[in-house]
C-alpha positions as a printed Julia matrix, in Angstrom:
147×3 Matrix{Float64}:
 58.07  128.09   94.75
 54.57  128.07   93.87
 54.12  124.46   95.69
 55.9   125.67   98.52
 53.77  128.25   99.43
 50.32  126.8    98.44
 51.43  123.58  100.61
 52.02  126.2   103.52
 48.72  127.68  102.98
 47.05  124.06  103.45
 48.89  123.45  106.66
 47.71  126.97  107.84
 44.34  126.68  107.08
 44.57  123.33  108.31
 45.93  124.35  111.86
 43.25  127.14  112.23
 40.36  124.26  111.71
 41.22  120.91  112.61
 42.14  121.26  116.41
 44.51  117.87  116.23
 46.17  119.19  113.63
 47.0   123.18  115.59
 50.39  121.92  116.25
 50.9   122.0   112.99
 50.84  125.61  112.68
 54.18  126.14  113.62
 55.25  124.33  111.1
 57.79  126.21  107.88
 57.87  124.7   104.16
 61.56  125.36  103.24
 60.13  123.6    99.64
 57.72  121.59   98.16
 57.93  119.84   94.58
 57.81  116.57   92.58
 56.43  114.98   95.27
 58.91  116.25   97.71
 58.7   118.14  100.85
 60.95  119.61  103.41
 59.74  122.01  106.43
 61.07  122.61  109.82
 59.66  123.13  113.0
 61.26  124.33  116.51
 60.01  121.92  119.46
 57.28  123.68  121.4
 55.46  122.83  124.82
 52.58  121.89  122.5
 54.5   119.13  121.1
 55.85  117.54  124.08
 54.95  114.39  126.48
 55.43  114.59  130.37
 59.52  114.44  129.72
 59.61  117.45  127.38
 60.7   115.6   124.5
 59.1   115.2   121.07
 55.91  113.19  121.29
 55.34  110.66  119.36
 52.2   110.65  118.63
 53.15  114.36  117.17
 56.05  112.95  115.29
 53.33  110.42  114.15
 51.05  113.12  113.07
 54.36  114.8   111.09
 55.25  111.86  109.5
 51.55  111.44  108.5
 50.89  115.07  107.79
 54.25  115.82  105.98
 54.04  112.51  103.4
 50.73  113.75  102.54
 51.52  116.78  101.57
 54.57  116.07   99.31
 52.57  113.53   97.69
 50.12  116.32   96.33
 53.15  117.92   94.68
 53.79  114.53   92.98
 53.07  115.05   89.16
 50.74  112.47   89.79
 48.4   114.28   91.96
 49.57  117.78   91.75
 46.78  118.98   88.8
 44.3   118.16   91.83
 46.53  120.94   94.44
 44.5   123.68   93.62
 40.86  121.96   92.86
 40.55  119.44   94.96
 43.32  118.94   97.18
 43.16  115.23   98.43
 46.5   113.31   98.89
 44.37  109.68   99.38
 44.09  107.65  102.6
 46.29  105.68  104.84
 46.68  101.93  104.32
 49.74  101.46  106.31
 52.56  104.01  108.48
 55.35  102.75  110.44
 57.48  104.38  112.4
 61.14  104.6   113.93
 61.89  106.39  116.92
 66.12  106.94  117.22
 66.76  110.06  119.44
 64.13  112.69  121.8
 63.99  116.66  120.43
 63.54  118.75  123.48
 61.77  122.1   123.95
 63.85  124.76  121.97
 65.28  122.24  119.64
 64.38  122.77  116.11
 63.69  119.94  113.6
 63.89  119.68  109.65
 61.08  117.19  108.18
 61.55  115.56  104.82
 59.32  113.86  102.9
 59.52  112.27   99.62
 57.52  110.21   97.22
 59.17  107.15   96.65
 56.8   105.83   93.95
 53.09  106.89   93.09
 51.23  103.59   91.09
 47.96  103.07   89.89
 46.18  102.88   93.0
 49.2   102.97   95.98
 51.68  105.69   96.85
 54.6   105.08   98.87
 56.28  107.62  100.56
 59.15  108.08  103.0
 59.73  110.86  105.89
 62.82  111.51  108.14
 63.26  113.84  111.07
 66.14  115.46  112.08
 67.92  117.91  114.29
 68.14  120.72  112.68
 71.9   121.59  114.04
 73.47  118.33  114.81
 71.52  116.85  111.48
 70.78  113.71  113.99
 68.33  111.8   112.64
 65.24  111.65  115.03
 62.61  109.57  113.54
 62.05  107.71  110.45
 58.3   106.68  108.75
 57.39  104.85  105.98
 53.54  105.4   104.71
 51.89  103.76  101.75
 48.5   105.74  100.82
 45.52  104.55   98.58
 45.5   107.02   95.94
 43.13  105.8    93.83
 40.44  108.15   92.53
C-alpha cells in the first residue's frame, strides 16, 4: 500500500513538471511492490496519433515510465524510494505493438522486475484492454542500475 501510493505521488509530481511526461497524469497505480507494478489508464485525446488510437510513442513512454517505476519497489532499490528515488538508465527497450486502444478505451499496465543484478535490471511490461483483457503491447527494458 505504502509503494502504491508513494509511486503515484512520483508520477504526479512527475506529470505537473516534466511536460513529456503530462500524459502521464492520468495515469492510476492499482499496486506497486517487489518490484512490481500495475496501473491503468483510460485512452485520452492526449494520447492519440492522427487515427485516434494509442500512440506509440506514448505506449513507448508507458512501457518506459511504468518498468521504471516497479523497479524502485524492487527490494533492490526500494531503500532509495524515499531518499533518492532513481530507478537507473536505459540500455536497451523493445517493443511489440499487437492491437490499437481507441479514445474511451481504458488500459491496465503491468510491469514487473524480472531480475535486478549487480549492475543490470531487466524488466518486462504488458498492456492490455482493460475489458476484453486483449493484450495491446508488450516491452522488454534492461536498465543500468548500477550506483
Amino acid at each position: 500500500m505504502v509503494h502504491r501510493e508513494l509511486i503515484q505521488k512520483m508520477i504526479q509530481f512527475s506529470a505537473k513538471t516534466k511536460p513529456f511526461e503530462a500524459m502521464m497524469g492520468k495515469i492510476k497505480v492499482i499496486s506497486a511492490g517487489n518490484g512490481k507494478l500495475e496501473a491503468e489508464m483510460k485512452v485520452e485525446e492526449q494520447h492519440t496519433n492522427i487515427f485516434g488510437t494509442l500512440h506509440g510513442g506514448c505506449t513507448a513512454t508507458l512501457v518506459d515510465c511504468m518498468s521504471g517505476y516497479a523497479l524502485l519497489t524492487h527490494p533492490k532499490l526500494e531503500k532509495n524510494i524515499t531518499s533518492s528515488p532513481h530507478s537507473g538508465v536505459s540500455v536497451d527497450m523493445h517493443l511489440t505493438y499487437l492491437r490499437a486502444a481507441s479514445i474511451g478505451e481504458d488500459i491496465l499496465i503491468k510491469a514487473d522486475t524480472t531480475k535486478a543484478g549487480k549492475t543490470l535490471a531487466f524488466l518486462k511490461v504488458t498492456i492490455l484492454n482493460k475489458k476484453t483483457g486483449d493484450v495491446l503491447a508488450k516491452g522488454s527494458h534492461t536498465k543500468y542500475i548500477a550506483q
